[in-house]
Tab-separated table of C-alpha atoms in Angstrom:
chain	number	residue	atom	x	y	z
A	1	MET	CA	-0.103	-0.090	-0.052
A	2	THR	CA	1.420	3.501	-0.769
A	3	ALA	CA	1.488	6.321	1.699
A	4	PRO	CA	-1.345	8.872	1.463
A	5	PRO	CA	-0.660	11.975	-0.393
A	6	TRP	CA	-0.849	14.094	2.787
A	7	PRO	CA	2.118	14.897	4.944
A	8	GLY	CA	1.971	13.016	7.854
A	9	GLY	CA	-0.502	10.768	6.971
A	10	TYR	CA	-4.287	10.790	7.189
A	11	ARG	CA	-4.712	10.839	10.891
A	12	GLY	CA	-5.909	14.274	12.281
A	13	ARG	CA	-5.743	15.774	8.944
A	14	PHE	CA	-9.311	16.345	8.599
A	15	PRO	CA	-11.170	18.294	11.097
A	16	GLY	CA	-14.613	17.514	10.166
A	17	TRP	CA	-16.950	16.649	7.328
A	18	SER	CA	-16.445	19.911	5.413
A	19	SER	CA	-12.859	19.345	4.798
A	20	PHE	CA	-13.204	15.587	4.203
A	21	LEU	CA	-16.136	15.459	2.125
A	22	GLY	CA	-15.883	19.013	0.478
A	23	ARG	CA	-14.633	18.955	-3.321
A	24	GLN	CA	-11.435	20.304	-2.331
A	25	ALA	CA	-10.626	17.491	-0.233
A	26	ALA	CA	-9.908	14.840	-3.051
A	27	PRO	CA	-6.685	14.994	-5.083
A	28	ALA	CA	-6.720	15.879	-8.805
A	29	GLY	CA	-8.705	13.488	-10.849
A	30	GLY	CA	-11.342	13.411	-7.915
A	31	ARG	CA	-10.420	10.310	-6.299
A	32	CYS	CA	-9.030	10.279	-2.774
A	33	TRP	CA	-6.039	7.831	-1.665
A	34	CYS	CA	-8.172	5.855	0.310
A	35	ALA	CA	-10.552	4.702	-2.475
A	36	ALA	CA	-7.628	3.913	-4.526
A	37	ALA	CA	-6.033	1.616	-1.798
A	38	SER	CA	-9.166	0.035	-0.870
A	39	ALA	CA	-9.223	-2.600	-3.647
A	40	ALA	CA	-5.256	-3.304	-2.733
A	41	ALA	CA	-5.817	-4.138	1.113
A	42	PRO	CA	-8.387	-5.876	2.893
A	43	GLY	CA	-10.242	-4.369	5.634
A	44	PRO	CA	-11.459	-0.868	6.446
A	45	PRO	CA	-9.958	1.904	4.224
A	46	PRO	CA	-8.904	5.191	6.254
A	47	ALA	CA	-11.752	6.995	4.481
A	48	ARG	CA	-14.272	4.496	6.161
A	49	ALA	CA	-12.489	4.987	9.709
A	50	LEU	CA	-12.729	8.529	9.236
A	51	LEU	CA	-16.451	8.799	8.168
A	52	SER	CA	-17.368	6.630	11.078
A	53	SER	CA	-15.477	8.866	13.877
A	54	ALA	CA	-16.699	11.958	12.367
A	55	ARG	CA	-20.344	10.957	12.599
A	56	ARG	CA	-20.113	9.020	15.963
A	57	PRO	CA	-21.683	10.774	19.134
A	58	ALA	CA	-19.679	11.046	22.194
A	59	GLY	CA	-19.851	8.107	24.165
A	60	THR	CA	-20.812	5.545	21.758
A	61	ARG	CA	-18.780	2.384	20.417
A	62	SER	CA	-17.192	2.428	17.068
A	63	ALA	CA	-17.901	-0.028	14.546
A	64	ALA	CA	-14.299	-1.310	15.054
A	65	GLY	CA	-15.168	-2.176	18.538
A	66	CYS	CA	-14.456	0.968	20.915
A	67	GLY	CA	-15.665	0.515	24.497
A	68	ARG	CA	-15.148	-2.172	26.857
A	69	ARG	CA	-16.553	-5.122	24.639
A	70	GLY	CA	-14.548	-3.900	21.738
A	71	LYS	CA	-11.561	-3.880	23.924
A	72	SER	CA	-11.907	-7.305	25.289
A	73	ARG	CA	-12.473	-8.657	21.729
A	74	ALA	CA	-9.289	-6.861	20.673
A	75	LYS	CA	-7.261	-8.376	23.589
A	76	LYS	CA	-8.895	-11.830	22.714
A	77	ARG	CA	-7.727	-11.501	19.420
A	78	GLN	CA	-4.213	-10.696	20.458
A	79	ARG	CA	-3.821	-13.792	22.705
A	80	GLU	CA	-5.234	-16.102	20.008
A	81	LEU	CA	-2.826	-14.551	17.391
A	82	LYS	CA	0.166	-14.820	19.570
A	83	GLY	CA	2.144	-17.650	18.187
A	84	LEU	CA	-0.694	-19.140	16.070
A	85	HIS	CA	-1.435	-18.964	12.395
A	86	TRP	CA	-4.571	-18.017	11.239
A	87	THR	CA	-4.962	-21.543	9.861
A	88	THR	CA	-4.786	-23.071	13.353
A	89	LEU	CA	-7.419	-20.574	14.610
A	90	TYR	CA	-9.628	-21.500	11.979
A	91	GLU	CA	-9.416	-25.435	12.522
A	92	GLN	CA	-9.912	-24.883	16.221
A	93	LYS	CA	-13.221	-22.850	15.546
A	94	LYS	CA	-14.787	-25.280	13.340
A	95	CYS	CA	-17.749	-27.063	14.385
A	96	THR	CA	-21.237	-28.239	13.435
A	97	ALA	CA	-24.107	-25.602	13.346
A	98	ALA	CA	-25.837	-27.290	16.288
A	99	GLN	CA	-22.593	-26.856	18.478
A	100	ALA	CA	-22.270	-22.969	17.231
A	101	VAL	CA	-25.780	-21.992	18.350
A	102	LYS	CA	-25.181	-23.226	21.851
A	103	LYS	CA	-23.385	-19.823	22.141
A	104	ILE	CA	-26.701	-18.368	22.130
A	105	GLN	CA	-28.490	-17.759	25.380
A	106	SER	CA	-31.828	-16.863	26.609
A	107	GLY	CA	-32.520	-13.222	26.548
A	108	ASP	CA	-29.827	-12.463	23.744
A	109	ARG	CA	-30.181	-10.201	20.797
A	110	VAL	CA	-29.133	-11.996	17.601
A	111	VAL	CA	-28.636	-10.074	14.394
A	112	VAL	CA	-28.775	-12.297	11.326
A	113	GLY	CA	-26.986	-11.359	8.136
A	114	HIS	CA	-29.144	-9.441	5.246
A	115	ALA	CA	-30.942	-10.395	2.437
A	116	VAL	CA	-29.297	-13.309	0.320
A	117	SER	CA	-26.645	-13.439	2.776
A	118	GLU	CA	-28.562	-14.851	5.473
A	119	PRO	CA	-26.724	-17.903	6.924
A	120	ALA	CA	-29.520	-20.729	6.427
A	121	ARG	CA	-27.622	-23.465	8.343
A	122	LEU	CA	-27.493	-21.394	11.302
A	123	ILE	CA	-30.630	-20.024	11.406
A	124	GLU	CA	-32.257	-23.741	11.153
A	125	ALA	CA	-30.002	-24.765	13.835
A	126	MET	CA	-31.134	-21.857	16.195
A	127	THR	CA	-34.495	-22.744	15.603
A	128	ALA	CA	-33.910	-26.353	16.196
A	129	ASP	CA	-32.632	-25.244	19.607
A	130	ALA	CA	-35.768	-23.267	20.502
A	131	PRO	CA	-36.695	-25.625	23.603
A	132	ARG	CA	-33.610	-24.393	25.250
A	133	LEU	CA	-34.073	-20.824	24.560
A	134	ARG	CA	-36.630	-18.051	25.875
A	135	ASP	CA	-36.771	-14.517	24.694
A	136	VAL	CA	-34.379	-14.424	22.116
A	137	GLU	CA	-34.831	-11.295	19.889
A	138	VAL	CA	-33.960	-12.015	16.483
A	139	VAL	CA	-33.106	-8.621	14.488
A	140	HIS	CA	-33.236	-8.986	10.506
A	141	MET	CA	-33.894	-6.703	7.784
A	142	ILE	CA	-34.927	-8.338	4.257
A	143	ALA	CA	-35.545	-11.927	5.087
A	144	MET	CA	-35.308	-14.305	1.971
A	145	GLY	CA	-35.476	-17.575	3.584
A	146	ASP	CA	-38.392	-19.246	5.489
A	147	SER	CA	-37.932	-17.208	8.667
A	148	PRO	CA	-38.754	-20.149	11.078
A	149	TYR	CA	-38.294	-18.159	14.082
A	150	CYS	CA	-41.512	-16.355	13.100
A	151	ARG	CA	-43.655	-19.500	13.149
A	152	PRO	CA	-46.436	-19.139	15.819
A	153	GLU	CA	-44.940	-22.217	17.701
A	154	MET	CA	-41.805	-20.289	18.214
A	155	GLU	CA	-43.665	-17.632	20.255
A	156	GLY	CA	-41.944	-17.365	23.707
A	157	HIS	CA	-38.700	-18.722	22.344
A	158	PHE	CA	-38.047	-15.943	19.625
A	159	ARG	CA	-39.451	-12.500	18.915
A	160	HIS	CA	-38.673	-11.075	15.584
A	161	ASN	CA	-37.611	-7.436	15.408
A	162	ALA	CA	-38.192	-6.373	11.728
A	163	LEU	CA	-36.224	-3.597	10.309
A	164	PHE	CA	-37.893	-4.258	7.080
A	165	VAL	CA	-41.307	-6.002	6.682
A	166	GLY	CA	-41.393	-8.702	3.944
A	167	ALA	CA	-43.507	-11.599	2.720
A	168	ASN	CA	-42.198	-14.058	5.203
A	169	THR	CA	-42.466	-11.905	8.341
A	170	ARG	CA	-45.728	-9.856	7.636
A	171	LYS	CA	-48.042	-12.292	9.268
A	172	ALA	CA	-46.103	-12.381	12.389
A	173	VAL	CA	-46.231	-8.577	12.624
A	174	GLU	CA	-49.918	-8.298	11.877
A	175	GLU	CA	-50.570	-10.927	14.487
A	176	GLY	CA	-48.376	-9.201	17.212
A	177	ARG	CA	-45.843	-11.887	17.326
A	178	ALA	CA	-43.074	-9.688	15.794
A	179	ASP	CA	-41.958	-5.982	16.171
A	180	VAL	CA	-41.289	-3.360	13.666
A	181	THR	CA	-38.282	-0.610	14.191
A	182	PRO	CA	-38.461	2.219	11.665
A	183	VAL	CA	-35.170	3.212	11.034
A	184	TYR	CA	-33.306	4.759	7.911
A	185	PHE	CA	-31.079	1.934	6.082
A	186	SER	CA	-28.110	4.332	6.711
A	187	GLU	CA	-28.586	4.590	10.488
A	188	ILE	CA	-28.675	0.762	11.313
A	189	PRO	CA	-25.018	0.719	12.006
A	190	ALA	CA	-25.410	3.447	14.535
A	191	LEU	CA	-28.090	1.491	16.330
A	192	LEU	CA	-26.151	-1.598	16.260
A	193	ARG	CA	-23.378	0.180	17.933
A	194	GLY	CA	-25.829	1.760	20.568
A	195	SER	CA	-29.417	0.885	21.617
A	196	LEU	CA	-29.765	-2.195	19.460
A	197	SER	CA	-26.187	-3.709	20.192
A	198	PRO	CA	-26.263	-7.344	19.443
A	199	ASP	CA	-25.104	-10.120	21.792
A	200	VAL	CA	-24.680	-12.614	18.755
A	201	ALA	CA	-24.328	-12.117	14.828
A	202	LEU	CA	-25.140	-14.855	12.402
A	203	VAL	CA	-23.245	-14.060	9.168
A	204	GLN	CA	-22.293	-16.017	6.103
A	205	LEU	CA	-18.845	-15.439	4.609
A	206	SER	CA	-16.446	-16.596	2.159
A	207	PRO	CA	-13.511	-18.811	2.858
A	208	PRO	CA	-10.594	-16.818	4.237
A	209	ASP	CA	-7.818	-15.593	1.842
A	210	SER	CA	-4.141	-16.440	2.372
A	211	HIS	CA	-4.085	-13.798	5.040
A	212	GLY	CA	-7.135	-15.221	7.072
A	213	TYR	CA	-9.619	-12.639	5.986
A	214	CYS	CA	-13.093	-13.583	4.895
A	215	SER	CA	-15.254	-11.673	2.630
A	216	PHE	CA	-18.964	-10.632	3.578
A	217	GLY	CA	-19.607	-11.256	-0.052
A	218	VAL	CA	-23.320	-10.113	-1.188
A	219	ALA	CA	-24.107	-8.183	1.938
A	220	VAL	CA	-21.796	-5.749	3.984
A	221	ASP	CA	-24.538	-3.272	4.614
A	222	TYR	CA	-25.421	-3.835	8.308
A	223	THR	CA	-24.069	-7.154	8.373
A	224	LYS	CA	-20.434	-6.152	8.844
A	225	PRO	CA	-21.224	-3.508	11.396
A	226	ALA	CA	-23.215	-5.755	13.460
A	227	ALA	CA	-20.213	-8.586	13.492
A	228	GLU	CA	-18.159	-5.709	14.775
A	229	ALA	CA	-20.559	-4.975	17.305
A	230	ALA	CA	-21.429	-8.364	18.638
A	231	ARG	CA	-19.962	-10.192	21.642
A	232	VAL	CA	-20.305	-13.531	19.595
A	233	VAL	CA	-19.768	-14.128	15.907
A	234	LEU	CA	-21.037	-17.254	14.399
A	235	ALA	CA	-19.855	-17.732	10.696
A	236	GLN	CA	-21.278	-19.845	8.173
A	237	ILE	CA	-18.537	-20.215	5.559
A	238	ASN	CA	-19.550	-20.919	2.280
A	239	PRO	CA	-17.157	-21.410	-0.736
A	240	ARG	CA	-19.806	-20.297	-3.099
A	241	MET	CA	-19.922	-16.878	-1.613
A	242	PRO	CA	-18.261	-14.468	-3.685
A	243	ARG	CA	-15.082	-12.629	-2.450
A	244	THR	CA	-16.281	-8.836	-2.910
A	245	LEU	CA	-13.953	-6.060	-2.422
A	246	GLY	CA	-13.849	-2.695	-0.561
A	247	ASP	CA	-14.450	-2.464	3.225
A	248	SER	CA	-15.799	-6.035	3.166
A	249	PHE	CA	-13.472	-8.199	5.227
A	250	ILE	CA	-13.247	-9.769	8.699
A	251	HIS	CA	-10.300	-11.942	10.024
A	252	VAL	CA	-10.805	-15.274	11.109
A	253	SER	CA	-9.869	-14.155	14.594
A	254	ARG	CA	-12.769	-12.208	15.245
A	255	LEU	CA	-15.112	-15.240	14.693
A	256	ASP	CA	-16.104	-17.427	17.692
A	257	ALA	CA	-17.537	-20.506	15.526
A	258	VAL	CA	-16.833	-21.496	12.074
A	259	VAL	CA	-19.589	-23.743	10.505
A	260	GLU	CA	-18.564	-24.894	6.684
A	261	ALA	CA	-21.597	-25.247	4.546
A	262	ASP	CA	-21.345	-25.518	0.741
A	263	GLU	CA	-24.596	-24.635	-0.441
A	264	PRO	CA	-26.239	-22.408	-3.172
A	265	ILE	CA	-26.377	-18.567	-2.210
A	266	LEU	CA	-29.998	-17.706	-2.340
A	267	GLU	CA	-30.993	-16.283	-5.704
A	268	LEU	CA	-33.611	-13.624	-6.847
A	269	PRO	CA	-34.443	-14.182	-10.463
A	270	PRO	CA	-35.257	-11.205	-12.506
A	271	PRO	CA	-39.198	-10.505	-12.285
A	272	ALA	CA	-41.282	-10.263	-15.532
A	273	VAL	CA	-41.565	-6.964	-17.013
A	274	GLY	CA	-45.191	-6.152	-18.488
A	275	GLU	CA	-46.226	-3.226	-20.799
A	276	VAL	CA	-47.135	-0.924	-17.821
A	277	GLU	CA	-43.504	-1.385	-16.471
A	278	ARG	CA	-42.031	-0.799	-19.948
A	279	ALA	CA	-43.832	2.526	-20.110
A	280	ILE	CA	-42.765	3.438	-16.824
A	281	GLY	CA	-39.066	2.392	-17.735
A	282	ARG	CA	-39.303	4.652	-20.798
A	283	HIS	CA	-40.168	7.684	-19.121
A	284	CYS	CA	-37.714	7.327	-16.491
A	285	ALA	CA	-34.735	6.651	-18.886
A	286	SER	CA	-35.812	10.004	-20.650
A	287	LEU	CA	-34.773	11.851	-17.441
A	288	ILE	CA	-31.182	10.092	-17.383
A	289	ARG	CA	-28.416	11.639	-19.372
A	290	ASP	CA	-25.051	10.306	-20.499
A	291	GLY	CA	-22.374	10.344	-17.546
A	292	ASP	CA	-25.195	10.346	-14.904
A	293	THR	CA	-24.662	8.153	-11.643
A	294	LEU	CA	-27.544	5.976	-10.807
A	295	GLN	CA	-29.151	4.413	-7.845
A	296	LEU	CA	-31.586	1.555	-8.706
A	297	GLY	CA	-33.653	-0.844	-6.590
A	298	ILE	CA	-34.835	-4.111	-7.433
A	299	GLY	CA	-38.230	-5.563	-9.007
A	300	ALA	CA	-39.902	-4.933	-12.479
A	301	ILE	CA	-39.812	-0.932	-12.477
A	302	PRO	CA	-36.069	-0.961	-12.274
A	303	ASP	CA	-35.429	-3.481	-14.417
A	304	ALA	CA	-37.752	-1.936	-16.897
A	305	VAL	CA	-35.524	1.234	-16.551
A	306	LEU	CA	-32.458	-0.708	-17.490
A	307	LEU	CA	-34.008	-1.881	-20.722
A	308	PHE	CA	-34.038	1.543	-22.021
A	309	LEU	CA	-30.676	2.890	-20.981
A	310	LYS	CA	-28.820	0.757	-23.794
A	311	ASP	CA	-28.195	3.818	-25.733
A	312	LYS	CA	-26.569	5.944	-23.105
A	313	LYS	CA	-22.913	6.423	-22.445
A	314	ASP	CA	-20.567	6.080	-19.337
A	315	LEU	CA	-23.251	5.648	-16.721
A	316	GLY	CA	-22.078	4.992	-13.213
A	317	ILE	CA	-23.399	3.317	-10.119
A	318	HIS	CA	-23.645	4.490	-6.450
A	319	SER	CA	-26.459	2.414	-5.010
A	320	GLU	CA	-27.395	0.639	-1.991
A	321	MET	CA	-27.992	-2.563	-4.247
A	322	PHE	CA	-28.182	-3.698	-7.909
A	323	SER	CA	-29.190	-6.856	-9.603
A	324	ASP	CA	-28.527	-8.668	-12.843
A	325	GLY	CA	-29.733	-5.799	-15.165
A	326	VAL	CA	-26.567	-3.860	-14.131
A	327	VAL	CA	-24.253	-6.487	-15.335
A	328	GLU	CA	-26.011	-6.597	-18.638
A	329	LEU	CA	-25.208	-2.800	-19.180
A	330	VAL	CA	-21.562	-3.241	-17.977
A	331	GLU	CA	-21.135	-5.911	-20.516
A	332	ALA	CA	-22.776	-3.535	-23.229
A	333	GLY	CA	-20.214	-0.869	-22.409
A	334	VAL	CA	-23.000	1.371	-21.085
A	335	ILE	CA	-21.995	1.373	-17.458
A	336	THR	CA	-18.280	2.363	-17.236
A	337	ASN	CA	-18.105	4.544	-14.151
A	338	ALA	CA	-15.753	6.676	-16.172
A	339	ARG	CA	-17.249	10.076	-15.686
A	340	LYS	CA	-17.835	9.666	-11.965
A	341	ASN	CA	-15.979	12.293	-9.884
A	342	PHE	CA	-16.307	10.227	-6.703
A	343	HIS	CA	-14.820	6.628	-6.517
A	344	PRO	CA	-14.386	6.976	-10.397
A	345	GLY	CA	-14.294	3.747	-12.252
A	346	LYS	CA	-16.016	1.872	-9.589
A	347	SER	CA	-19.527	0.733	-8.948
A	348	VAL	CA	-20.097	1.367	-5.285
A	349	VAL	CA	-22.701	-0.651	-3.498
A	350	THR	CA	-23.814	-2.214	0.201
A	351	PHE	CA	-25.504	-5.221	-1.063
A	352	LEU	CA	-26.589	-7.419	-3.916
A	353	MET	CA	-29.583	-9.338	-4.912
A	354	GLY	CA	-29.963	-11.593	-8.125
A	355	THR	CA	-28.733	-14.738	-9.797
A	356	ARG	CA	-25.358	-16.516	-9.763
A	357	ARG	CA	-24.511	-14.617	-12.856
A	358	LEU	CA	-24.334	-11.649	-10.960
A	359	TYR	CA	-22.385	-13.227	-7.912
A	360	ASP	CA	-19.928	-14.467	-10.410
A	361	TYR	CA	-19.431	-11.018	-11.772
A	362	VAL	CA	-18.722	-9.528	-8.478
A	363	HIS	CA	-16.456	-12.100	-7.369
A	364	ASP	CA	-12.855	-10.723	-6.730
A	365	ASN	CA	-13.877	-7.909	-9.340
A	366	PRO	CA	-11.880	-4.632	-8.354
A	367	GLU	CA	-14.574	-2.643	-10.400
A	368	VAL	CA	-17.030	-3.353	-7.754
A	369	GLU	CA	-16.279	-2.073	-4.173
A	370	MET	CA	-18.714	-2.804	-1.344
A	371	TYR	CA	-18.934	-0.773	2.011
A	372	PRO	CA	-21.059	-0.711	5.197
A	373	VAL	CA	-24.497	1.046	4.707
A	374	ASP	CA	-23.759	4.060	6.802
A	375	TYR	CA	-20.934	4.985	4.189
A	376	VAL	CA	-22.976	4.196	1.070
A	377	ASN	CA	-26.155	5.650	2.063
A	378	ASP	CA	-25.202	8.528	3.992
A	379	PRO	CA	-26.773	11.594	2.109
A	380	ARG	CA	-23.579	13.504	2.448
A	381	VAL	CA	-21.447	10.812	0.856
A	382	ILE	CA	-24.184	10.162	-1.949
A	383	ALA	CA	-23.908	13.951	-2.839
A	384	GLN	CA	-20.370	13.784	-3.646
A	385	ASN	CA	-21.540	12.156	-6.831
A	386	ASP	CA	-22.456	14.771	-9.428
A	387	ASN	CA	-25.678	14.057	-11.584
A	388	LEU	CA	-26.695	11.261	-9.190
A	389	VAL	CA	-30.153	9.893	-10.135
A	390	SER	CA	-32.093	8.031	-7.771
A	391	ILE	CA	-35.122	5.973	-8.829
A	392	ASN	CA	-37.385	4.284	-6.159
A	393	SER	CA	-40.821	2.952	-6.269
A	394	CYS	CA	-43.865	3.679	-3.947
A	395	VAL	CA	-47.476	2.787	-2.991
A	396	GLN	CA	-49.066	6.088	-3.226
A	397	VAL	CA	-48.833	9.673	-3.891
A	398	ASP	CA	-51.202	12.555	-2.835
A	399	LEU	CA	-52.009	15.505	-4.830
A	400	MET	CA	-49.466	17.513	-2.421
A	401	GLY	CA	-46.741	15.033	-3.587
A	402	GLN	CA	-46.497	13.138	-0.174
A	403	VAL	CA	-45.085	9.900	-1.023
A	404	VAL	CA	-45.931	6.519	0.825
A	405	SER	CA	-43.760	3.482	0.205
A	406	THR	CA	-44.155	1.242	3.556
A	407	SER	CA	-47.900	0.895	4.560
A	408	VAL	CA	-51.198	0.521	3.234
A	409	GLY	CA	-53.296	2.603	5.714
A	410	LEU	CA	-52.023	1.136	9.105
A	411	ARG	CA	-50.788	-2.210	7.518
A	412	GLN	CA	-47.074	-2.312	7.223
A	413	ILE	CA	-45.786	-4.009	4.150
A	414	SER	CA	-42.232	-3.139	3.845
A	415	GLY	CA	-39.746	-0.594	5.154
A	416	VAL	CA	-38.128	2.551	4.169
A	417	GLY	CA	-34.688	1.061	3.211
A	418	GLY	CA	-32.602	3.475	1.659
A	419	GLN	CA	-35.257	5.551	-0.358
A	420	VAL	CA	-35.075	8.608	1.850
A	421	ASP	CA	-31.271	8.382	1.874
A	422	PHE	CA	-30.931	8.398	-1.772
A	423	VAL	CA	-33.642	10.985	-2.296
A	424	ARG	CA	-32.044	13.485	-0.008
A	425	GLY	CA	-28.616	12.590	-1.429
A	426	ALA	CA	-29.665	13.112	-5.076
A	427	ASN	CA	-31.350	16.467	-3.955
A	428	MET	CA	-28.028	17.478	-2.451
A	429	SER	CA	-26.059	16.103	-5.748
A	430	ARG	CA	-24.716	18.856	-8.157
A	431	GLY	CA	-27.237	18.148	-11.105
A	432	GLY	CA	-28.876	15.310	-9.141
A	433	ARG	CA	-32.677	14.213	-9.600
A	434	SER	CA	-34.891	12.048	-7.466
A	435	ILE	CA	-37.605	9.946	-9.344
A	436	MET	CA	-40.599	8.212	-7.724
A	437	ALA	CA	-41.988	5.395	-10.216
A	438	MET	CA	-45.206	3.457	-9.846
A	439	PRO	CA	-48.091	2.033	-11.952
A	440	SER	CA	-50.993	4.679	-11.921
A	441	THR	CA	-53.305	1.953	-10.389
A	442	ALA	CA	-53.237	-0.997	-8.001
A	443	ALA	CA	-55.747	-4.057	-7.462
A	444	HIS	CA	-55.961	-4.731	-11.332
A	445	GLY	CA	-57.093	-1.109	-11.944
A	446	ALA	CA	-59.408	-0.805	-9.257
A	447	ILE	CA	-57.465	1.458	-7.060
A	448	SER	CA	-55.677	4.898	-8.124
A	449	LYS	CA	-52.382	5.270	-6.696
A	450	ILE	CA	-52.495	9.046	-7.045
A	451	VAL	CA	-55.086	10.326	-4.441
A	452	PRO	CA	-56.366	13.431	-3.061
A	453	LEU	CA	-55.087	12.600	0.510
A	454	ILE	CA	-52.951	9.554	1.554
A	455	ASP	CA	-54.949	6.947	3.375
A	456	GLU	CA	-55.499	7.310	7.106
A	457	GLY	CA	-52.993	5.955	8.926
A	458	ALA	CA	-50.367	5.615	6.145
A	459	ALA	CA	-46.776	6.871	6.912
A	460	VAL	CA	-45.425	9.338	4.763
A	461	THR	CA	-41.932	7.901	3.351
A	462	THR	CA	-40.717	10.889	1.309
A	463	SER	CA	-42.059	14.162	2.298
A	464	ARG	CA	-43.458	16.726	-0.299
A	465	TYR	CA	-40.330	18.709	0.614
A	466	ASP	CA	-38.034	16.107	-0.745
A	467	VAL	CA	-39.915	14.613	-3.805
A	468	GLY	CA	-38.523	15.532	-7.252
A	469	TYR	CA	-40.048	13.580	-10.068
A	470	VAL	CA	-43.268	11.296	-10.063
A	471	VAL	CA	-43.492	9.003	-12.908
A	472	THR	CA	-46.274	6.606	-14.115
A	473	GLU	CA	-47.235	4.887	-17.385
A	474	TYR	CA	-49.074	7.911	-18.505
A	475	GLY	CA	-45.991	10.321	-17.971
A	476	THR	CA	-43.738	12.480	-15.837
A	477	ALA	CA	-44.789	15.047	-13.319
A	478	GLU	CA	-41.742	17.323	-11.962
A	479	LEU	CA	-42.716	18.555	-8.728
A	480	ARG	CA	-39.743	20.032	-7.238
A	481	GLY	CA	-39.976	23.731	-6.896
A	482	LYS	CA	-43.644	23.709	-7.973
A	483	THR	CA	-46.775	25.318	-5.973
A	484	LEU	CA	-49.390	22.899	-4.078
A	485	ARG	CA	-51.667	23.962	-7.290
A	486	GLN	CA	-49.094	23.169	-10.009
A	487	ARG	CA	-48.069	19.934	-8.434
A	488	ALA	CA	-51.731	18.880	-8.168
A	489	ARG	CA	-52.310	19.667	-11.895
A	490	ALA	CA	-49.227	17.823	-12.907
A	491	LEU	CA	-50.136	14.740	-10.775
A	492	ILE	CA	-53.486	14.494	-12.247
A	493	GLY	CA	-52.162	14.491	-15.562
A	494	ILE	CA	-50.299	11.221	-15.166
A	495	ALA	CA	-53.010	9.676	-13.106
A	496	HIS	CA	-55.001	6.800	-14.808
A	497	PRO	CA	-57.748	8.389	-17.016
A	498	ASP	CA	-60.430	6.343	-15.004
A	499	PHE	CA	-59.755	8.289	-11.856
A	500	ARG	CA	-58.857	11.811	-13.506
A	501	GLY	CA	-62.435	13.140	-13.076
A	502	GLY	CA	-62.704	12.561	-9.265
A	503	LEU	CA	-59.278	14.219	-9.024
A	504	ARG	CA	-60.062	17.368	-11.018
A	505	GLU	CA	-63.283	17.680	-8.685
A	506	GLU	CA	-60.864	17.520	-5.583
A	507	TYR	CA	-58.840	20.189	-7.410
A	508	GLU	CA	-61.332	22.596	-8.024
A	509	ARG	CA	-63.030	22.259	-4.524
A	510	ARG	CA	-59.565	22.769	-2.779
A	511	PHE	CA	-58.164	25.273	-5.009
A	512	ARG	CA	-61.494	27.091	-5.802
A	513	GLU	CA	-60.742	27.144	-9.372
A	514	ARG	CA	-61.750	25.416	-12.535
A	515	PHE	CA	-59.248	23.039	-13.588
């Protein structure tokens, strides 16, 4: 690793966010030394450490393990490493899943690795050990597996704390057997270092490299911060987990149990894209220019957007996640990251969801850098990318521009994820744009998604003060900087024709003028 270009190194050279994140902080060419070095060495780059310390409130633990628990773990690592090669440690920690979960105790808080990285073997063993356990809190975001700890018969043994409500956990939430913690994706690591500090982390990792470092693979996000904050780390080591680069590594000495399991990584095949989604994708693509940096979610609408970007040039990626469609555009020469002024030449992401094609693409690929979510999704970091375009979906938009994405009335159906992080980051970006995309109707055309007022009990996700563009299959409404009257007119213009009459009546009643 080369020395940083600042005299005396990086420590103490950045008094705060303004000097580190300001545009003057990066050397000529726009890329800081820490980003250049991140692919060359495992472990957190200096930028990551500086960002964490700049954001960390006084008195809280750092992700690297400040405080008594972190010091204890550091001393433990020093004792283990003394006179021992990491391979010896690895062999000593190998055990079965049933043996590993014996380290979980009643009353513990267990944080589970995110999305397609969830360690199925460890989850199954923990659930099978339920008769021994009481009042174990299981913290998870997107659950892709069966979520057996949410079954009715597990009540009293496990209670799920959902950071995002999905199909596998929704029933438990509705029946009062699980809880929901509203939180921005970018703020989860801070919770894990504070009020939501875990006793145990269940993670899935790649096999160690020649230096004893395992990669978090398809999910760095909150999974790595959870492992750094936990008292006990139980790791499922899977040779099919891709080795991703960036701030995505943990040393064998930090693991308390190693369970080897050669099994397929969970996959999420591309969804079917219909005519409505294609129309939405076409409208969204018209707002994207050559050289823009994109944030895309997952689902039919983001995939439809990608279909209409094949004539664009030098697009970049700074996104909480991406899927197989991005790989196609990389191979087609559309996504090059060449014009990015922040992490140039790199696709920056915090987790991945797709098929084996995606996982093979990111394996040991220096063009993809993965970082914890409190870096990738921090709006101040996002905004360092000029011309950042965020594209997200939603459930409902009212005539003032209030966006609902997580609930239908009082019924919780998902979570905020990184939507607000990227909307605000895009708004702060020089030349940035934020787009909310959705079909104009739901329930096979029976319900309009553009409404006079949001449903009673629904939670506003993106406020009317943050919304930029709203897109349906009928066109684009630009709301930013527009009056309430102008917003209402624009939104009625992209509503489904069957519902425009009622919306016009509401417009005339509210604004006391003919439409």
